[in-house]
């Protein structure tokens, strides 16, 4: 039994109550638990929403290791078109840490930047006067609210700008780049998919669809320091640098992550243990703790209501309880 905010109950009970579609738990390189509900099965891809951001960040580290880009350089070094936007002067690293000063309204309020992005990339419904693609949306961002690098502020558009940087320096689409650099080398069993806008740009902030097991392969690859079958796929140094991240979170995030931080498009779940966590809308989770040889993937369908924050807290409590139980073995 695990103590949640509303009392003690089993993890199995939480999975039933917390709109779980799938859960995969790995410990010491072995699958400990593989659980499917509703229509999800081992061969079914599931949209992981903002977990995609952490894949985008990881690809950035891989291309950096190949010396195809330097994250210390301004983003305009790779995308000179952005000199006419508020991104002028921001570095690639500041995009990785979501600390540019660019104004981007992440809310779903009428006419917000996020709503315009949804219509351009997801709904594919043109609205007169609104951007038709993500590139047009980025080019429309002319206002800044603070100096670059001053403060963390979660904005999905930063990941999309990174996606364009990756495409520009590699000469490949984001889907092909992910396939060539990551999906094939790590031995994925199934194809993955990614949502694209009308211009064919893969939505680097939230469009990835993959199976539970292949997401688990990625998580295990991180546990193993980026190496698989004698091949270094993800640079070990980049993984360690990400785990050491200390970009401070705003006060409203402290309830969920009291010892948390952010770095390289990853949440640092606990800066003391250096655990990393990819999170996506609706309860998508990819959790990695190399020190405990533990990884977990949870796919869900949280309702969009006032229970969302508590559901995230309960999911975290459950994962930590599973890790603790396995560590006692």
Coordinates of C-alpha atoms in Angstrom, one line a residue:
X1 CA 0.0 0.0 0.0
X2 CA 1.2 3.5 -0.8
X3 CA 0.2 6.7 1.0
X4 CA -1.3 9.2 -1.4
X5 CA -2.8 12.6 -0.6
X6 CA -6.3 11.1 0.0
X7 CA -5.1 8.0 1.9
X8 CA -3.5 4.6 1.4
X9 CA -4.2 2.5 -1.6
X10 CA -2.4 0.2 -4.0
X11 CA -0.6 1.2 -7.1
X12 CA -2.9 -1.0 -9.1
X13 CA -5.9 1.0 -7.7
X14 CA -4.2 4.2 -8.8
X15 CA -3.6 2.9 -12.3
X16 CA -7.3 2.2 -12.6
X17 CA -8.3 5.6 -11.2
X18 CA -5.7 7.7 -13.0
X19 CA -6.7 7.0 -16.6
X20 CA -3.8 4.8 -17.4
X21 CA -3.3 3.4 -20.9
X22 CA 0.0 1.6 -20.3
X23 CA 2.8 1.2 -17.8
X24 CA 6.2 -0.2 -18.3
X25 CA 8.7 -0.6 -15.5
X26 CA 12.4 -1.6 -16.0
X27 CA 14.9 -2.5 -13.3
X28 CA 18.5 -3.6 -13.8
X29 CA 17.8 -4.0 -17.5
X30 CA 14.7 -6.3 -17.1
X31 CA 11.0 -5.7 -17.7
X32 CA 9.4 -5.9 -14.2
X33 CA 5.9 -4.8 -15.2
X34 CA 4.2 -4.3 -18.5
X35 CA 0.6 -3.3 -18.2
X36 CA -2.0 -2.2 -20.9
X37 CA -5.5 -0.9 -20.6
X38 CA -8.4 0.1 -22.9
X39 CA -7.3 0.0 -26.5
X40 CA -3.6 0.2 -26.1
X41 CA -1.5 -2.9 -27.0
X42 CA 2.2 -3.7 -27.5
X43 CA 2.1 -2.8 -31.1
X44 CA 0.0 0.4 -30.8
X45 CA 1.7 3.8 -30.9
X46 CA 0.5 6.4 -28.4
X47 CA 0.9 10.2 -28.6
X48 CA 3.4 11.3 -26.0
X49 CA 2.8 15.0 -26.3
X50 CA 5.5 17.1 -24.6
X51 CA 7.7 14.0 -23.9
X52 CA 8.7 14.8 -27.5
X53 CA 10.6 17.8 -26.2
X54 CA 13.0 15.6 -24.4
X55 CA 13.7 13.6 -27.6
X56 CA 14.3 16.9 -29.3
X57 CA 16.7 17.9 -26.6
X58 CA 18.5 14.6 -26.8
X59 CA 18.9 14.9 -30.6
X60 CA 20.4 18.3 -30.0
X61 CA 23.0 16.8 -27.7
X62 CA 23.8 14.1 -30.2
X63 CA 24.4 16.6 -33.0
X64 CA 26.4 18.8 -30.7
X65 CA 28.7 15.8 -30.0
X66 CA 29.1 15.4 -33.8
X67 CA 30.2 19.1 -33.9
X68 CA 27.3 19.9 -36.2
X69 CA 26.2 22.7 -33.8
X70 CA 27.5 24.7 -30.9
X71 CA 24.8 25.4 -28.3
X72 CA 26.7 28.5 -27.1
X73 CA 26.1 30.2 -30.4
X74 CA 23.1 32.4 -31.0
X75 CA 20.2 30.7 -32.7
X76 CA 20.5 33.2 -35.5
X77 CA 23.8 31.6 -36.4
X78 CA 21.8 28.7 -37.7
X79 CA 18.5 30.4 -38.5
X80 CA 19.5 33.9 -39.6
X81 CA 15.8 34.6 -40.5
X82 CA 15.1 34.9 -36.8
X83 CA 17.2 38.1 -36.6
X84 CA 13.9 39.9 -37.3
X85 CA 12.2 38.3 -34.3
X86 CA 12.6 38.5 -30.5
X87 CA 14.9 35.5 -30.7
X88 CA 17.7 37.8 -31.8
X89 CA 20.5 37.4 -29.3
X90 CA 19.2 34.1 -27.7
X91 CA 21.6 31.2 -27.7
X92 CA 20.7 27.6 -28.6
X93 CA 21.4 26.6 -24.9
X94 CA 18.8 29.2 -23.8
X95 CA 16.3 27.4 -26.0
X96 CA 17.2 24.1 -24.5
X97 CA 16.6 25.5 -21.1
X98 CA 13.5 27.5 -22.0
X99 CA 15.1 30.7 -20.8
X100 CA 14.8 33.0 -23.8
X101 CA 13.0 36.2 -23.0
X102 CA 10.6 35.8 -26.0
X103 CA 6.9 36.4 -25.2
X104 CA 4.8 33.3 -26.1
X105 CA 1.4 32.8 -24.5
X106 CA 1.3 29.1 -23.6
X107 CA -2.3 29.3 -22.5
X108 CA -5.3 28.1 -24.5
X109 CA -7.0 31.4 -24.2
X110 CA -8.7 32.7 -27.4
X111 CA -6.1 34.1 -29.8
X112 CA -3.1 32.9 -27.7
X113 CA 0.1 31.9 -29.4
X114 CA -0.5 28.3 -28.3
X115 CA -4.0 28.3 -29.8
X116 CA -2.5 29.6 -33.1
X117 CA 0.0 26.8 -33.0
X118 CA -2.7 24.2 -32.5
X119 CA -4.6 25.5 -35.5
X120 CA -1.5 25.6 -37.6
X121 CA -0.1 22.2 -36.7
X122 CA -2.8 20.0 -35.2
X123 CA -6.2 21.1 -36.3
X124 CA -5.0 22.1 -39.8
X125 CA -7.8 24.7 -39.9
X126 CA -6.7 28.0 -41.4
X127 CA -7.9 31.1 -39.5
X128 CA -7.8 34.4 -41.4
X129 CA -4.8 36.4 -40.2
X130 CA -3.3 33.6 -38.2
X131 CA -0.1 31.7 -39.0
X132 CA -0.6 28.7 -41.3
X133 CA 2.6 26.9 -40.2
X134 CA 4.9 26.8 -37.2
X135 CA 7.6 28.6 -39.1
X136 CA 5.2 31.5 -39.7
X137 CA 4.2 31.4 -36.0
X138 CA 7.9 31.7 -35.0
X139 CA 8.5 34.6 -37.4
X140 CA 5.6 36.4 -35.8
X141 CA 7.2 36.6 -32.4
X142 CA 8.6 40.1 -32.1
X143 CA 8.2 40.9 -28.5
X144 CA 10.4 40.1 -25.5
X145 CA 9.5 40.4 -21.8
X146 CA 13.0 40.1 -20.3
X147 CA 16.6 39.6 -21.3
X148 CA 17.6 36.2 -22.7
X149 CA 18.8 33.7 -20.0
X150 CA 17.3 35.5 -17.1
X151 CA 14.5 33.1 -16.1
X152 CA 13.0 29.7 -16.9
X153 CA 9.6 30.0 -18.5
X154 CA 8.0 26.9 -20.0
X155 CA 7.0 27.6 -23.6
X156 CA 6.5 24.9 -26.2
X157 CA 7.7 27.1 -29.1
X158 CA 11.3 26.9 -27.8
X159 CA 11.3 23.2 -28.8
X160 CA 9.9 24.0 -32.2
X161 CA 12.7 26.5 -32.8
X162 CA 15.2 23.8 -31.8
X163 CA 13.5 21.5 -34.3
X164 CA 14.2 23.9 -37.1
X165 CA 17.8 24.3 -35.9
X166 CA 18.3 20.5 -36.0
X167 CA 16.8 20.3 -39.5
X168 CA 19.0 23.2 -40.8
X169 CA 22.3 21.8 -39.5
X170 CA 21.6 18.1 -40.4
X171 CA 19.9 18.7 -43.8
X172 CA 17.3 16.1 -42.8
X173 CA 13.7 16.2 -41.7
X174 CA 13.2 15.8 -38.0
X175 CA 11.6 12.4 -38.5
X176 CA 14.4 11.1 -40.7
X177 CA 17.0 12.5 -38.2
X178 CA 15.4 10.7 -35.3
X179 CA 15.2 7.5 -37.3
X180 CA 18.8 7.6 -38.4
X181 CA 20.4 8.8 -35.2
X182 CA 18.2 7.1 -32.6
X183 CA 15.3 4.9 -33.5
X184 CA 17.2 2.4 -35.7
X185 CA 20.5 2.4 -33.6
X186 CA 18.6 1.7 -30.4
X187 CA 16.8 -1.3 -31.9
X188 CA 13.2 -0.1 -31.8
X189 CA 10.7 -2.8 -32.6
X190 CA 8.1 -0.6 -34.2
X191 CA 7.9 2.5 -36.4
X192 CA 7.3 5.8 -34.6
X193 CA 5.3 8.7 -36.1
X194 CA 5.3 12.4 -35.6
X195 CA 2.6 15.0 -36.4
X196 CA 3.5 17.5 -39.0
X197 CA 2.1 20.9 -40.0
X198 CA 1.0 21.9 -43.5
X199 CA 4.6 22.7 -44.5
X200 CA 5.7 19.2 -43.4
X201 CA 7.5 20.4 -40.3
X202 CA 7.4 17.8 -37.5
X203 CA 6.1 19.3 -34.3
X204 CA 9.2 19.0 -32.2
X205 CA 7.3 20.1 -29.1
X206 CA 4.7 17.4 -28.9
X207 CA 4.0 15.3 -32.0
X208 CA 5.8 12.0 -31.3
X209 CA 3.8 8.7 -31.3
X210 CA 5.5 5.5 -30.2
X211 CA 4.9 2.2 -28.5
X212 CA 5.3 1.7 -24.8
X213 CA 8.2 -0.8 -25.3
X214 CA 10.1 1.5 -27.7
X215 CA 9.7 4.4 -25.2
X216 CA 11.1 2.0 -22.6
X217 CA 14.1 1.2 -24.9
X218 CA 14.9 4.9 -25.0
X219 CA 14.6 5.2 -21.2
X220 CA 16.8 2.2 -20.7
X221 CA 19.3 3.6 -23.1
X222 CA 19.6 6.6 -20.9
X223 CA 20.0 4.4 -17.8
X224 CA 22.9 2.6 -19.6
X225 CA 24.7 5.9 -20.2
X226 CA 23.6 6.1 -23.8
X227 CA 25.3 2.8 -24.9
X228 CA 23.7 -0.2 -26.4
X229 CA 25.4 -3.4 -27.7
X230 CA 28.8 -1.8 -27.5
X231 CA 27.8 1.3 -29.5
X232 CA 27.6 4.8 -27.9
X233 CA 24.4 6.2 -29.3
X234 CA 23.7 9.1 -27.0
X235 CA 26.8 10.9 -25.6
X236 CA 27.4 9.9 -22.0
X237 CA 28.7 13.4 -21.2
X238 CA 25.5 15.0 -22.5
X239 CA 23.4 12.7 -20.3
X240 CA 25.5 13.6 -17.2
X241 CA 25.3 17.3 -18.0
X242 CA 21.6 17.1 -18.3
X243 CA 21.2 15.2 -15.0
X244 CA 23.4 17.9 -13.4
X245 CA 21.0 20.7 -14.6
X246 CA 20.1 23.4 -12.1
X247 CA 17.8 25.8 -14.0
X248 CA 15.5 26.9 -11.2
X249 CA 11.8 26.3 -11.5
X250 CA 9.1 28.8 -10.6
X251 CA 7.3 28.6 -7.3
X252 CA 4.1 27.1 -8.8
X253 CA 6.2 24.0 -9.9
X254 CA 7.5 23.3 -6.4
X255 CA 4.5 21.3 -5.2
X256 CA 5.1 18.8 -7.9
X257 CA 8.9 18.9 -7.9
X258 CA 10.1 20.3 -4.5
X259 CA 13.8 19.5 -5.4
X260 CA 13.4 19.8 -9.1
X261 CA 15.0 21.8 -11.9
X262 CA 15.1 21.9 -15.7
X263 CA 17.8 21.5 -18.3
X264 CA 18.2 20.5 -21.9
X265 CA 14.5 20.0 -22.5
X266 CA 14.3 17.6 -19.5
X267 CA 12.7 18.0 -16.1
X268 CA 15.2 17.1 -13.3
X269 CA 12.8 15.3 -10.9
X270 CA 15.2 15.4 -8.0
X271 CA 18.5 17.4 -8.2
X272 CA 20.0 15.2 -5.3
X273 CA 19.5 11.9 -7.1
X274 CA 19.9 13.6 -10.5
X275 CA 16.8 11.8 -11.9
X276 CA 15.3 13.0 -15.1
X277 CA 11.7 13.1 -16.2
X278 CA 10.0 13.7 -19.5
X279 CA 6.4 14.8 -19.1
X280 CA 3.6 15.3 -21.6
X281 CA 0.0 16.7 -21.5
X282 CA -2.6 14.1 -20.4
X283 CA -0.2 12.1 -18.1
X284 CA 2.6 11.0 -20.4
X285 CA 5.7 10.1 -18.4
X286 CA 9.2 8.8 -19.1
X287 CA 11.2 8.6 -15.9
X288 CA 14.9 7.7 -15.6
X289 CA 17.0 7.0 -12.5
X290 CA 20.4 5.6 -13.6
X291 CA 21.6 5.4 -10.0
X292 CA 18.8 3.0 -9.1
X293 CA 19.0 1.2 -12.5
X294 CA 15.4 2.1 -12.8
X295 CA 13.2 3.4 -15.6
X296 CA 9.4 3.7 -16.2
X297 CA 7.1 4.8 -18.9
X298 CA 3.4 5.6 -18.2
X299 CA 0.9 6.6 -20.9
X300 CA -2.4 8.1 -19.8
X301 CA -5.4 10.1 -20.8
X302 CA -5.9 12.6 -17.9
X303 CA -9.1 14.6 -18.2
X304 CA -8.6 18.4 -18.7
X305 CA -10.0 19.5 -15.4
X306 CA -8.9 20.7 -12.0
X307 CA -7.7 17.3 -11.0
X308 CA -4.7 17.3 -13.4
X309 CA -2.0 18.6 -10.9
X310 CA -3.0 16.1 -8.3
X311 CA -2.9 13.3 -10.8
X312 CA 0.7 14.3 -11.7
X313 CA 1.6 14.3 -8.0
X314 CA 0.0 10.8 -7.5
X315 CA 1.8 9.4 -10.6
X316 CA 5.1 10.6 -9.2
X317 CA 4.3 9.1 -5.8
X318 CA 3.5 5.8 -7.4
X319 CA 6.7 5.7 -9.4
X320 CA 8.8 6.5 -6.4
X321 CA 7.1 3.8 -4.4
X322 CA 7.7 1.2 -7.2
X323 CA 11.4 2.3 -7.3
X324 CA 11.8 2.0 -3.6
X325 CA 10.2 -1.5 -3.5
X326 CA 12.5 -2.7 -6.3
X327 CA 15.6 -1.2 -4.7
X328 CA 15.0 -3.4 -1.6
X329 CA 15.4 -6.5 -3.6

